[in-house]
Amino acid sequence: MRLSQYFLPILRDNPKEAEIVSHRLMLRAGMIRQEASGIYAWLPLGLRVLKKIEQIVREEMDRAGAVEMLMPTLQLADLWRESGRYDAYGPEMLRIVDRNKREMLYGPTNEEMITAIFRSGVKSYRELPKNLYHFQWKFRDEQRPRFGVMRGREFMMKDAYSFDVDEASARISYNRMFVAYLRIFARMGLTGIPMRAETGPIGGDLSHEFIVLAETGESGVFINKDVLNLPIPPETVDYAGDLSGIVTQWTTLYAATEDVHDAARFEAETPEAKRVSTRGIEVGQVFFFGDKYSKPMKAMITGPDGVERPAQCGSYGVGVSRLLGAIIEASHDDKGIIWPESVAPFTVGLANLKVGDDATDAACEKIYAALTKAKVDVLYDDSDDRPGGKFAKLDLIGLPYQIIVGPKGIAADEIEVKTRATGERETLPLGEVIARFSGSVWVS
RNA sequence: CGGGGCAUAGCGCAGCCUGGUAGCGCGACGGUUUUGGGUACCGUAGGUCGGAGGUUCGAAUCCUCCUGCCCCGACCA
């Protein structure tokens, strides 16, 4: 992409409304624009990252055996009356009346709808288990939106719903999601730590929140720091096999948010030197809730014994739009964002330091064409901005690699390649730069 | 939802107390400079002062109401 054709409204000053670093950087880097309190337009650069995150989640969900679909944002109030939640949900739910005076709502979640869909299509235990998911915008009319996309009113969420014949098999479904979540966050360069969460009236041990550690996080957390070094399940993990060993490994060491924190137990289980008390951002949650919706909504399954029982269900959320904020909180410096390569909006930023100089222009065009052909995402800064401005802009938007082409370097057949994360620079001849980034053996 | 604040040019702000018809920095645009970590100089454009009403000869400025936004707390993916 040529910057001259792109839409990248960089802000040089900090907008006064942005308090925390991820919010400031997203506004300054031209990723989002606020349209109303807690509601954002996703500008081209922000949308690219959102899509990258979505794709990682999709790949891991599919790998774990879940099936993608798409449910609408608007739902009928009557559906929510079936579960009793229409009245139970407070003013957080945005209620809408259509032209025919039908009561509707902008969905804050989809348990009711998925249960209705499921019950119309599945009747027998032979068709189970099932896990259906979608990516969709949700709306919760928060009393106090803040922190940019980390706590907006409109937000993108991946929500999955599992259906099983009994609790034992539901536990297997739960474990699959648990393992998939470990991989999802790791692929984004985050350590998503599963923590004991409140299970509400259902009880049991099948509820975990996945938390990314960050000083600016909204909840206090207490962990045994060894949990940070546990192994992430590999891509080849067998989702058809027994995953309970992995789940046990990740749930044995102490890790809990302040709501469920048990100080006495923390101290008893965790050597003093290993105790860490910090803050975190919730980026996902896995939850088994049994027949909470399937029972009142009569989503019945006939078992092998011929008896009908409500399906045993769980739901599994990932805060997709919130993850942008979480990743930036975890990965930035005083110059700007440092994107992990897996979610970066572009892999390479190509800076032409002297647009109009024949040799520099030609070298940039050659690199741009070669990398584009090799399917490397390149943002080519072909503007006539000052060199200093280009450097600052590339550092701000945080692309993993910068290829810097100027007349001085070209004269010596030297092109500078800078790695954003480390600040490391090396100079290479043009041919090697192209080979390095377009070769199939590229090592980052 | 309780408490506190803000609203003046694209962004950040001054002017308001003590009414006299709007200003600064950055950015944008046009030049000069040909430049390797947001360069310097010259010039230009851009604002119904959030909205409505009121007081006054006269309101960005004083009064009332409304709207939007932010911060602290309670609440939350």
Short mmCIF file of C-alpha atoms (C1' of nucleotides) in Angstrom, two decimals:
data_model
loop_
_atom_site.label_atom_id
_atom_site.label_comp_id
_atom_site.label_asym_id
_atom_site.label_seq_id
_atom_site.Cartn_x
_atom_site.Cartn_y
_atom_site.Cartn_z
CA MET A 1 0.00 0.00 0.00
CA ARG A 2 1.26 3.43 -0.91
CA LEU A 3 0.84 5.93 1.86
CA SER A 4 -0.13 8.56 -0.70
CA GLN A 5 -3.25 6.49 -1.47
CA TYR A 6 -3.94 5.40 2.07
CA PHE A 7 -5.95 7.09 4.79
CA LEU A 8 -3.78 7.47 7.86
CA PRO A 9 -4.75 10.54 9.89
CA ILE A 10 -1.83 10.77 12.33
CA LEU A 11 -2.21 13.07 15.33
CA ARG A 12 0.90 14.78 16.51
CA ASP A 13 -0.52 15.86 19.85
CA ASN A 14 -2.20 13.72 22.43
CA PRO A 15 -5.96 14.10 22.34
CA LYS A 16 -7.00 15.28 25.78
CA GLU A 17 -9.73 12.68 26.24
CA ALA A 18 -7.31 9.76 26.08
CA GLU A 19 -5.92 8.81 29.44
CA ILE A 20 -4.23 5.47 29.02
CA VAL A 21 -1.44 4.67 26.61
CA SER A 22 -3.27 2.26 24.30
CA HIS A 23 -6.13 4.72 23.81
CA ARG A 24 -3.72 7.59 23.11
CA LEU A 25 -1.66 5.57 20.67
CA MET A 26 -4.67 4.22 18.80
CA LEU A 27 -5.99 7.74 18.30
CA ARG A 28 -2.60 9.18 17.41
CA ALA A 29 -1.79 6.36 14.97
CA GLY A 30 -5.05 6.99 13.13
CA MET A 31 -6.51 3.57 13.96
CA ILE A 32 -9.82 4.67 15.44
CA ARG A 33 -11.96 7.75 15.78
CA GLN A 34 -14.51 8.24 18.50
CA GLU A 35 -18.03 8.79 17.21
CA ALA A 36 -19.82 8.83 20.55
CA SER A 37 -18.90 7.85 24.08
CA GLY A 38 -17.65 4.26 23.86
CA ILE A 39 -18.39 3.99 20.13
CA TYR A 40 -15.60 4.07 17.57
CA ALA A 41 -15.12 4.16 13.84
CA TRP A 42 -12.38 1.75 12.78
CA LEU A 43 -10.08 3.55 10.38
CA PRO A 44 -8.07 1.53 7.82
CA LEU A 45 -5.05 0.88 10.00
CA GLY A 46 -7.14 -0.17 13.00
CA LEU A 47 -9.36 -2.38 10.88
CA ARG A 48 -6.34 -4.26 9.56
CA VAL A 49 -5.29 -5.20 13.08
CA LEU A 50 -8.84 -6.10 14.06
CA LYS A 51 -9.01 -8.47 11.08
CA LYS A 52 -5.66 -10.04 11.94
CA ILE A 53 -6.79 -10.74 15.47
CA GLU A 54 -10.09 -12.09 14.24
CA GLN A 55 -8.29 -14.44 11.86
CA ILE A 56 -6.07 -15.87 14.59
CA VAL A 57 -9.11 -16.52 16.75
CA ARG A 58 -10.91 -18.09 13.79
CA GLU A 59 -8.02 -20.44 12.97
CA GLU A 60 -7.74 -21.66 16.54
CA MET A 61 -11.48 -22.09 16.97
CA ASP A 62 -11.67 -24.11 13.77
CA ARG A 63 -8.68 -26.18 14.83
CA ALA A 64 -10.49 -27.00 18.07
CA GLY A 65 -13.53 -28.22 16.18
CA ALA A 66 -15.85 -25.24 16.48
CA VAL A 67 -18.02 -24.15 13.55
CA GLU A 68 -18.40 -20.54 12.44
CA MET A 69 -21.76 -18.91 11.74
CA LEU A 70 -23.21 -15.42 12.09
CA MET A 71 -26.08 -14.20 14.20
CA PRO A 72 -27.68 -10.75 13.86
CA THR A 73 -27.05 -7.77 16.11
CA LEU A 74 -30.77 -7.12 16.65
CA GLN A 75 -32.89 -9.61 18.53
CA LEU A 76 -36.53 -9.89 19.53
CA ALA A 77 -37.38 -9.12 23.12
CA ASP A 78 -39.66 -12.16 23.17
CA LEU A 79 -36.65 -14.44 22.77
CA TRP A 80 -35.19 -12.98 25.93
CA ARG A 81 -38.48 -13.37 27.75
CA GLU A 82 -38.16 -17.11 27.26
CA SER A 83 -35.06 -17.21 29.41
CA GLY A 84 -36.35 -14.56 31.78
CA ARG A 85 -33.40 -12.31 31.06
CA TYR A 86 -35.34 -9.53 29.34
CA ASP A 87 -36.42 -8.17 32.69
CA ALA A 88 -33.36 -9.33 34.59
CA TYR A 89 -30.95 -7.42 32.35
CA GLY A 90 -30.74 -3.84 33.46
CA PRO A 91 -30.35 -0.56 31.60
CA GLU A 92 -27.13 -1.95 30.14
CA MET A 93 -29.29 -3.49 27.45
CA LEU A 94 -30.10 -1.16 24.59
CA ARG A 95 -33.81 -1.59 23.87
CA ILE A 96 -35.29 -0.58 20.56
CA VAL A 97 -38.85 -0.42 19.23
CA ASP A 98 -39.37 -0.94 15.50
CA ARG A 99 -42.02 0.73 13.31
CA ASN A 100 -44.56 -1.95 14.14
CA LYS A 101 -44.02 -1.36 17.85
CA ARG A 102 -42.21 -4.67 18.24
CA GLU A 103 -39.81 -4.66 21.14
CA MET A 104 -36.28 -5.46 20.11
CA LEU A 105 -32.80 -5.13 21.53
CA TYR A 106 -29.25 -4.73 20.33
CA GLY A 107 -27.67 -7.96 21.52
CA PRO A 108 -25.24 -7.78 24.43
CA THR A 109 -24.70 -11.55 24.06
CA ASN A 110 -26.32 -14.47 22.25
CA GLU A 111 -27.14 -17.36 24.58
CA GLU A 112 -30.88 -17.15 23.93
CA MET A 113 -30.54 -16.94 20.18
CA ILE A 114 -28.04 -19.76 19.85
CA THR A 115 -30.18 -21.93 22.10
CA ALA A 116 -33.20 -21.29 19.88
CA ILE A 117 -31.15 -22.08 16.78
CA PHE A 118 -29.73 -25.20 18.33
CA ARG A 119 -33.06 -26.58 19.53
CA SER A 120 -34.60 -26.24 16.09
CA GLY A 121 -31.83 -28.32 14.51
CA VAL A 122 -30.60 -30.88 17.01
CA LYS A 123 -32.64 -33.47 18.88
CA SER A 124 -30.42 -36.49 19.42
CA TYR A 125 -27.29 -37.22 21.43
CA ARG A 126 -25.89 -38.76 18.24
CA GLU A 127 -25.43 -35.28 16.80
CA LEU A 128 -23.44 -34.04 19.77
CA PRO A 129 -21.16 -32.45 20.70
CA LYS A 130 -21.62 -29.19 18.85
CA ASN A 131 -19.75 -25.95 19.20
CA LEU A 132 -20.97 -22.92 17.21
CA TYR A 133 -19.35 -19.53 17.20
CA HIS A 134 -19.49 -16.15 15.53
CA PHE A 135 -17.79 -12.77 15.47
CA GLN A 136 -20.25 -9.97 15.95
CA TRP A 137 -20.58 -6.46 17.30
CA LYS A 138 -22.22 -6.33 20.68
CA PHE A 139 -23.63 -3.41 22.56
CA ARG A 140 -23.70 -2.90 26.29
CA ASP A 141 -24.77 0.51 27.44
CA GLU A 142 -22.01 0.88 30.01
CA GLN A 143 -22.58 3.41 32.72
CA ARG A 144 -19.10 4.67 32.18
CA PRO A 145 -17.25 3.78 29.00
CA ARG A 146 -13.52 4.46 29.18
CA PHE A 147 -10.04 3.43 28.09
CA GLY A 148 -10.91 3.59 24.39
CA VAL A 149 -11.69 0.20 22.88
CA MET A 150 -10.85 -1.56 26.14
CA ARG A 151 -14.19 -0.64 27.53
CA GLY A 152 -16.38 0.65 24.79
CA ARG A 153 -20.13 0.30 24.59
CA GLU A 154 -20.00 -1.20 21.13
CA PHE A 155 -17.40 -3.95 20.89
CA MET A 156 -16.45 -6.89 18.70
CA MET A 157 -16.60 -10.24 20.40
CA LYS A 158 -16.10 -13.81 19.38
CA ASP A 159 -18.61 -15.90 21.26
CA ALA A 160 -18.80 -19.67 21.03
CA TYR A 161 -21.44 -21.96 22.51
CA SER A 162 -21.03 -25.64 23.21
CA PHE A 163 -23.79 -28.24 23.51
CA ASP A 164 -23.36 -31.65 25.09
CA VAL A 165 -25.48 -34.52 26.27
CA ASP A 166 -24.15 -34.57 29.83
CA GLU A 167 -21.80 -32.80 32.16
CA ALA A 168 -18.90 -35.19 31.58
CA SER A 169 -18.85 -34.51 27.87
CA ALA A 170 -19.45 -30.80 28.47
CA ARG A 171 -16.24 -30.83 30.47
CA ILE A 172 -14.42 -32.19 27.44
CA SER A 173 -15.85 -29.37 25.31
CA TYR A 174 -14.78 -26.91 27.96
CA ASN A 175 -11.24 -28.24 27.95
CA ARG A 176 -11.01 -27.86 24.19
CA MET A 177 -11.85 -24.20 24.43
CA PHE A 178 -9.50 -23.77 27.36
CA VAL A 179 -6.60 -25.13 25.31
CA ALA A 180 -7.59 -23.16 22.21
CA TYR A 181 -7.58 -19.98 24.30
CA LEU A 182 -4.05 -20.63 25.53
CA ARG A 183 -2.95 -20.79 21.90
CA ILE A 184 -4.99 -17.78 20.75
CA PHE A 185 -3.41 -15.33 23.14
CA ALA A 186 0.09 -16.77 22.76
CA ARG A 187 -0.12 -16.28 19.01
CA MET A 188 -0.72 -12.59 19.59
CA GLY A 189 2.37 -12.29 21.73
CA LEU A 190 0.39 -12.25 24.97
CA THR A 191 0.39 -14.46 27.99
CA GLY A 192 -3.28 -15.02 28.64
CA ILE A 193 -3.39 -16.49 32.12
CA PRO A 194 -6.46 -18.53 33.01
CA MET A 195 -7.75 -17.51 36.41
CA ARG A 196 -10.45 -18.87 38.62
CA ALA A 197 -13.58 -16.86 38.08
CA GLU A 198 -16.91 -16.53 39.80
CA THR A 199 -19.31 -19.19 38.70
CA GLY A 200 -22.42 -17.49 40.03
CA PRO A 201 -25.40 -19.65 40.98
CA ILE A 202 -24.20 -22.56 38.83
CA GLY A 203 -21.20 -23.38 40.98
CA GLY A 204 -18.53 -25.85 40.04
CA ASP A 205 -14.99 -25.25 38.83
CA LEU A 206 -15.69 -24.73 35.13
CA SER A 207 -15.20 -21.02 34.75
CA HIS A 208 -12.01 -19.18 33.96
CA GLU A 209 -11.17 -15.68 32.89
CA PHE A 210 -8.12 -15.25 30.68
CA ILE A 211 -6.15 -12.28 31.88
CA VAL A 212 -3.26 -10.40 30.31
CA LEU A 213 -1.01 -8.73 32.84
CA ALA A 214 -0.82 -4.94 32.51
CA GLU A 215 -0.33 -2.16 35.05
CA THR A 216 -3.35 -0.39 33.63
CA GLY A 217 -5.59 -3.43 33.85
CA GLU A 218 -9.02 -3.09 35.39
CA SER A 219 -8.74 -5.88 37.92
CA GLY A 220 -6.22 -6.73 40.56
CA VAL A 221 -4.73 -10.22 40.18
CA PHE A 222 -2.69 -12.54 42.35
CA ILE A 223 -0.53 -15.20 40.74
CA ASN A 224 2.29 -17.61 41.32
CA LYS A 225 4.83 -16.25 38.88
CA ASP A 226 5.74 -19.73 37.65
CA VAL A 227 2.45 -19.66 35.77
CA LEU A 228 4.11 -17.25 33.33
CA ASN A 229 6.51 -19.96 32.20
CA LEU A 230 4.10 -22.81 31.57
CA PRO A 231 4.29 -24.31 28.07
CA ILE A 232 1.76 -23.30 25.41
CA PRO A 233 0.13 -26.33 23.73
CA PRO A 234 1.58 -26.79 20.22
CA GLU A 235 -0.31 -26.47 16.95
CA THR A 236 -0.35 -30.26 16.78
CA VAL A 237 -2.24 -30.67 20.05
CA ASP A 238 -4.81 -33.45 19.67
CA TYR A 239 -8.24 -31.95 20.30
CA ALA A 240 -9.81 -35.38 19.99
CA GLY A 241 -7.61 -36.68 22.77
CA ASP A 242 -7.54 -36.10 26.50
CA LEU A 243 -6.73 -32.46 27.25
CA SER A 244 -7.29 -32.62 30.98
CA GLY A 245 -3.54 -32.84 31.65
CA ILE A 246 -2.98 -29.45 30.06
CA VAL A 247 -5.90 -27.91 31.90
CA THR A 248 -4.67 -29.31 35.20
CA GLN A 249 -1.19 -28.02 34.56
CA TRP A 250 -2.53 -24.51 33.95
CA THR A 251 -4.96 -24.48 36.84
CA THR A 252 -2.84 -25.90 39.63
CA LEU A 253 -0.64 -22.90 40.39
CA TYR A 254 -2.45 -20.08 42.14
CA ALA A 255 -3.92 -17.44 39.83
CA ALA A 256 -7.02 -15.45 40.75
CA THR A 257 -8.59 -12.05 40.28
CA GLU A 258 -9.34 -9.92 43.31
CA ASP A 259 -13.07 -10.83 43.27
CA VAL A 260 -12.35 -14.43 44.12
CA HIS A 261 -8.96 -13.99 45.74
CA ASP A 262 -8.34 -16.04 48.88
CA ALA A 263 -5.37 -14.50 50.66
CA ALA A 264 -4.92 -17.38 53.10
CA ARG A 265 -4.91 -19.93 50.35
CA PHE A 266 -2.57 -17.81 48.17
CA GLU A 267 -0.05 -17.68 51.00
CA ALA A 268 -0.38 -21.35 51.82
CA GLU A 269 0.04 -22.51 48.22
CA THR A 270 2.61 -20.02 46.98
CA PRO A 271 6.14 -19.52 48.31
CA GLU A 272 6.68 -15.87 49.21
CA ALA A 273 9.26 -15.35 46.47
CA LYS A 274 6.81 -16.54 43.84
CA ARG A 275 3.89 -14.37 44.86
CA VAL A 276 3.00 -11.67 42.39
CA SER A 277 0.29 -9.12 42.94
CA THR A 278 -0.41 -6.94 39.93
CA ARG A 279 -3.19 -5.89 37.58
CA GLY A 280 -4.63 -7.43 34.45
CA ILE A 281 -6.98 -7.03 31.51
CA GLU A 282 -9.62 -9.66 30.90
CA VAL A 283 -9.45 -10.72 27.27
CA GLY A 284 -11.48 -13.91 27.33
CA GLN A 285 -13.67 -16.10 29.45
CA VAL A 286 -14.77 -19.70 29.34
CA PHE A 287 -17.84 -20.74 31.25
CA PHE A 288 -19.91 -23.85 31.73
CA PHE A 289 -23.49 -23.06 32.71
CA GLY A 290 -25.25 -26.37 32.22
CA ASP A 291 -28.97 -26.10 31.49
CA LYS A 292 -29.41 -22.46 32.52
CA TYR A 293 -30.87 -21.58 29.11
CA SER A 294 -31.59 -24.98 27.59
CA LYS A 295 -33.99 -25.86 30.40
CA PRO A 296 -36.30 -22.82 30.34
CA MET A 297 -36.02 -22.65 26.55
CA LYS A 298 -36.60 -26.38 26.16
CA ALA A 299 -33.54 -27.23 24.09
CA MET A 300 -33.97 -30.96 24.72
CA ILE A 301 -31.74 -33.83 23.69
CA THR A 302 -32.81 -37.45 23.59
CA GLY A 303 -30.10 -39.59 25.19
CA PRO A 304 -29.10 -43.19 24.41
CA ASP A 305 -31.64 -44.28 27.03
CA GLY A 306 -34.45 -42.61 25.11
CA VAL A 307 -34.95 -39.95 27.81
CA GLU A 308 -35.11 -36.26 26.90
CA ARG A 309 -32.90 -33.91 28.87
CA PRO A 310 -31.88 -30.29 28.45
CA ALA A 311 -28.55 -29.87 26.65
CA GLN A 312 -25.50 -29.11 28.80
CA CYS A 313 -24.01 -25.86 27.59
CA GLY A 314 -21.06 -23.56 27.89
CA SER A 315 -20.11 -20.22 26.39
CA TYR A 316 -16.70 -18.94 25.44
CA GLY A 317 -15.94 -15.30 24.73
CA VAL A 318 -12.96 -13.44 23.36
CA GLY A 319 -12.93 -9.65 23.42
CA VAL A 320 -11.65 -9.12 19.90
CA SER A 321 -11.75 -5.30 19.76
CA ARG A 322 -10.55 -5.06 23.33
CA LEU A 323 -7.50 -7.14 22.43
CA LEU A 324 -6.07 -4.27 20.38
CA GLY A 325 -5.89 -2.22 23.53
CA ALA A 326 -4.48 -5.11 25.54
CA ILE A 327 -1.76 -5.83 23.00
CA ILE A 328 -0.70 -2.17 22.89
CA GLU A 329 -0.69 -1.94 26.67
CA ALA A 330 1.64 -4.93 26.69
CA SER A 331 3.78 -3.79 23.76
CA HIS A 332 4.77 -0.16 23.27
CA ASP A 333 7.49 2.35 24.13
CA ASP A 334 7.67 6.12 24.37
CA LYS A 335 7.78 6.42 20.59
CA GLY A 336 4.68 4.41 19.86
CA ILE A 337 3.22 0.98 19.29
CA ILE A 338 5.33 -2.16 18.82
CA TRP A 339 3.13 -4.67 17.01
CA PRO A 340 3.89 -8.37 17.34
CA GLU A 341 4.34 -9.56 13.78
CA SER A 342 1.29 -11.82 13.91
CA VAL A 343 -1.15 -8.92 14.30
CA ALA A 344 0.76 -6.04 12.70
CA PRO A 345 -1.29 -4.02 10.19
CA PHE A 346 1.65 -4.20 7.77
CA THR A 347 4.81 -6.25 8.20
CA VAL A 348 7.15 -3.72 6.66
CA GLY A 349 7.26 0.06 6.46
CA LEU A 350 9.26 1.28 3.48
CA ALA A 351 10.51 4.86 3.85
CA ASN A 352 11.73 6.80 0.85
CA LEU A 353 13.78 9.57 2.44
CA LYS A 354 14.03 11.64 -0.70
CA VAL A 355 11.04 11.36 -2.97
CA GLY A 356 11.95 12.84 -6.35
CA ASP A 357 15.52 11.55 -6.34
CA ASP A 358 15.77 9.12 -9.26
CA ALA A 359 18.00 6.58 -7.58
CA THR A 360 16.02 6.51 -4.33
CA ASP A 361 12.68 6.35 -6.12
CA ALA A 362 13.89 3.50 -8.31
CA ALA A 363 15.23 1.50 -5.38
CA CYS A 364 11.99 1.95 -3.43
CA GLU A 365 9.86 0.95 -6.39
CA LYS A 366 11.95 -2.14 -6.88
CA ILE A 367 11.66 -3.18 -3.24
CA TYR A 368 7.96 -2.35 -3.14
CA ALA A 369 7.23 -4.40 -6.26
CA ALA A 370 9.28 -7.37 -5.11
CA LEU A 371 7.74 -7.52 -1.64
CA THR A 372 4.24 -7.00 -2.96
CA LYS A 373 4.77 -9.88 -5.35
CA ALA A 374 6.02 -12.02 -2.47
CA LYS A 375 2.79 -11.18 -0.56
CA VAL A 376 4.56 -9.27 2.17
CA ASP A 377 2.33 -6.48 3.52
CA VAL A 378 4.25 -3.28 2.88
CA LEU A 379 3.29 0.28 3.66
CA TYR A 380 5.37 2.44 1.33
CA ASP A 381 5.81 5.99 2.58
CA ASP A 382 6.08 7.77 -0.75
CA SER A 383 5.05 11.13 0.68
CA ASP A 384 7.38 14.11 0.47
CA ASP A 385 7.42 14.37 4.23
CA ARG A 386 10.69 15.17 6.00
CA PRO A 387 12.89 12.17 6.96
CA GLY A 388 12.36 12.92 10.65
CA GLY A 389 8.64 12.91 10.13
CA LYS A 390 8.75 9.55 8.39
CA PHE A 391 10.82 7.97 11.13
CA ALA A 392 8.53 9.27 13.81
CA LYS A 393 5.45 8.09 11.94
CA LEU A 394 6.80 4.58 11.40
CA ASP A 395 7.81 4.29 15.04
CA LEU A 396 4.37 5.49 16.10
CA ILE A 397 2.36 3.03 14.03
CA GLY A 398 4.72 0.27 15.13
CA LEU A 399 5.27 -1.86 12.02
CA PRO A 400 7.72 -4.67 12.88
CA TYR A 401 10.33 -3.78 10.24
CA GLN A 402 11.39 -0.53 8.64
CA ILE A 403 13.28 -0.43 5.36
CA ILE A 404 14.92 2.97 5.05
CA VAL A 405 16.09 4.13 1.66
CA GLY A 406 17.96 7.42 1.26
CA PRO A 407 20.33 8.93 -1.32
CA LYS A 408 23.40 8.53 0.88
CA GLY A 409 22.79 4.84 1.35
CA ILE A 410 21.91 4.18 -2.27
CA ALA A 411 25.21 5.69 -3.39
CA ALA A 412 26.99 3.02 -1.34
CA ASP A 413 24.41 0.30 -2.14
CA GLU A 414 23.36 0.29 1.48
CA ILE A 415 19.83 0.13 2.71
CA GLU A 416 18.97 0.29 6.37
CA VAL A 417 16.68 -2.27 7.93
CA LYS A 418 15.42 -1.50 11.40
CA THR A 419 13.61 -3.89 13.71
CA ARG A 420 11.04 -1.86 15.63
CA ALA A 421 10.96 -4.04 18.73
CA THR A 422 14.68 -4.00 19.43
CA GLY A 423 15.68 -0.81 17.66
CA GLU A 424 18.40 -2.86 16.00
CA ARG A 425 19.57 -1.59 12.59
CA GLU A 426 21.63 -3.22 9.93
CA THR A 427 22.64 -2.11 6.49
CA LEU A 428 22.32 -4.45 3.53
CA PRO A 429 22.67 -4.19 -0.24
CA LEU A 430 19.35 -3.81 -2.06
CA GLY A 431 19.38 -7.37 -3.40
CA GLU A 432 19.76 -8.81 0.07
CA VAL A 433 16.99 -6.71 1.49
CA ILE A 434 14.61 -8.12 -1.08
CA ALA A 435 15.80 -11.67 -0.54
CA ARG A 436 15.57 -11.30 3.19
CA PHE A 437 11.95 -10.21 3.22
CA SER A 438 10.56 -12.12 0.29
CA GLY A 439 12.44 -15.38 0.65
CA SER A 440 10.58 -18.40 1.90
CA VAL A 441 13.32 -18.95 4.44
CA TRP A 442 12.92 -15.62 6.09
CA VAL A 443 13.70 -15.80 9.80
CA SER A 444 12.44 -12.97 11.89
"C1'" C B 1 -25.88 5.90 38.96
"C1'" G B 2 -23.31 9.36 42.93
"C1'" G B 3 -19.29 13.18 42.92
"C1'" G B 4 -16.18 16.65 40.04
"C1'" G B 5 -14.91 19.11 35.50
"C1'" C B 6 -14.83 20.62 30.34
"C1'" A B 7 -17.10 22.53 25.50
"C1'" U B 8 -13.40 28.86 21.55
"C1'" A B 9 -9.83 26.92 13.97
"C1'" G B 10 -8.01 19.92 12.21
"C1'" C B 11 -5.21 19.07 17.33
"C1'" G B 12 -3.62 21.42 22.05
"C1'" C B 13 -4.87 25.88 24.49
"C1'" A B 14 -5.42 31.54 26.04
"C1'" G B 15 -9.29 35.18 26.29
"C1'" C B 16 -14.42 34.92 30.49
"C1'" C B 17 -13.30 37.11 36.85
"C1'" U B 18 -13.58 43.23 35.38
"C1'" G B 19 -19.21 42.70 28.54
"C1'" G B 20 -17.02 46.60 23.38
"C1'" U B 21 -17.55 41.84 18.19
"C1'" A B 22 -11.56 36.50 18.80
"C1'" G B 23 -5.97 35.16 19.65
"C1'" C B 24 -1.41 31.73 20.34
"C1'" G B 25 1.35 27.09 19.29
"C1'" C B 26 1.29 22.89 16.28
"C1'" G B 27 -0.94 21.11 11.83
"C1'" A B 28 -2.92 22.36 6.69
"C1'" C B 29 -2.02 25.17 2.10
"C1'" G B 30 1.67 28.29 -1.27
"C1'" G B 31 6.84 29.52 -1.59
"C1'" U B 32 12.29 29.43 -0.21
"C1'" U B 33 15.58 25.77 2.04
"C1'" U B 34 17.37 19.73 -0.56
"C1'" U B 35 17.45 18.22 4.13
"C1'" G B 36 19.15 10.85 7.51
"C1'" G B 37 15.46 11.06 13.75
"C1'" G B 38 8.93 15.60 13.81
"C1'" U B 39 14.51 21.63 10.16
"C1'" A B 40 14.34 26.90 9.48
"C1'" C B 41 12.38 31.28 7.19
"C1'" C B 42 8.41 34.10 4.37
"C1'" G B 43 3.33 34.11 3.27
"C1'" U B 44 -2.07 32.30 3.05
"C1'" A B 45 -6.54 30.10 4.41
"C1'" G B 46 -9.52 28.40 8.30
"C1'" G B 47 -13.94 29.82 13.87
"C1'" U B 48 -22.61 30.75 13.53
"C1'" C B 49 -16.92 30.81 20.49
"C1'" G B 50 -21.65 23.15 21.69
"C1'" G B 51 -27.32 24.55 21.23
"C1'" A B 52 -31.71 27.47 22.79
"C1'" G B 53 -33.58 31.37 25.55
"C1'" G B 54 -32.72 35.71 28.72
"C1'" U B 55 -30.18 40.45 30.69
"C1'" U B 56 -27.85 44.61 27.95
"C1'" C B 57 -27.06 49.94 23.37
"C1'" G B 58 -23.72 45.71 22.89
"C1'" A B 59 -22.52 38.72 25.13
"C1'" A B 60 -17.15 33.89 23.85
"C1'" U B 61 -17.55 36.80 28.52
"C1'" C B 62 -23.28 37.62 33.00
"C1'" C B 63 -28.08 34.37 34.05
"C1'" U B 64 -31.39 29.94 32.93
"C1'" C B 65 -32.30 25.47 30.47
"C1'" C B 66 -30.64 21.64 27.10
"C1'" U B 67 -26.94 18.55 24.67
"C1'" G B 68 -22.25 16.29 24.21
"C1'" C B 69 -17.65 14.75 26.25
"C1'" C B 70 -13.92 13.69 30.14
"C1'" C B 71 -12.14 12.33 35.18
"C1'" C B 72 -12.87 9.74 40.37
"C1'" G B 73 -16.10 6.05 42.53
"C1'" A B 74 -19.76 1.95 42.20
"C1'" C B 75 -20.39 -1.47 37.78
"C1'" C B 76 -18.49 -4.27 33.56
"C1'" A B 77 -16.09 -8.73 27.70
#
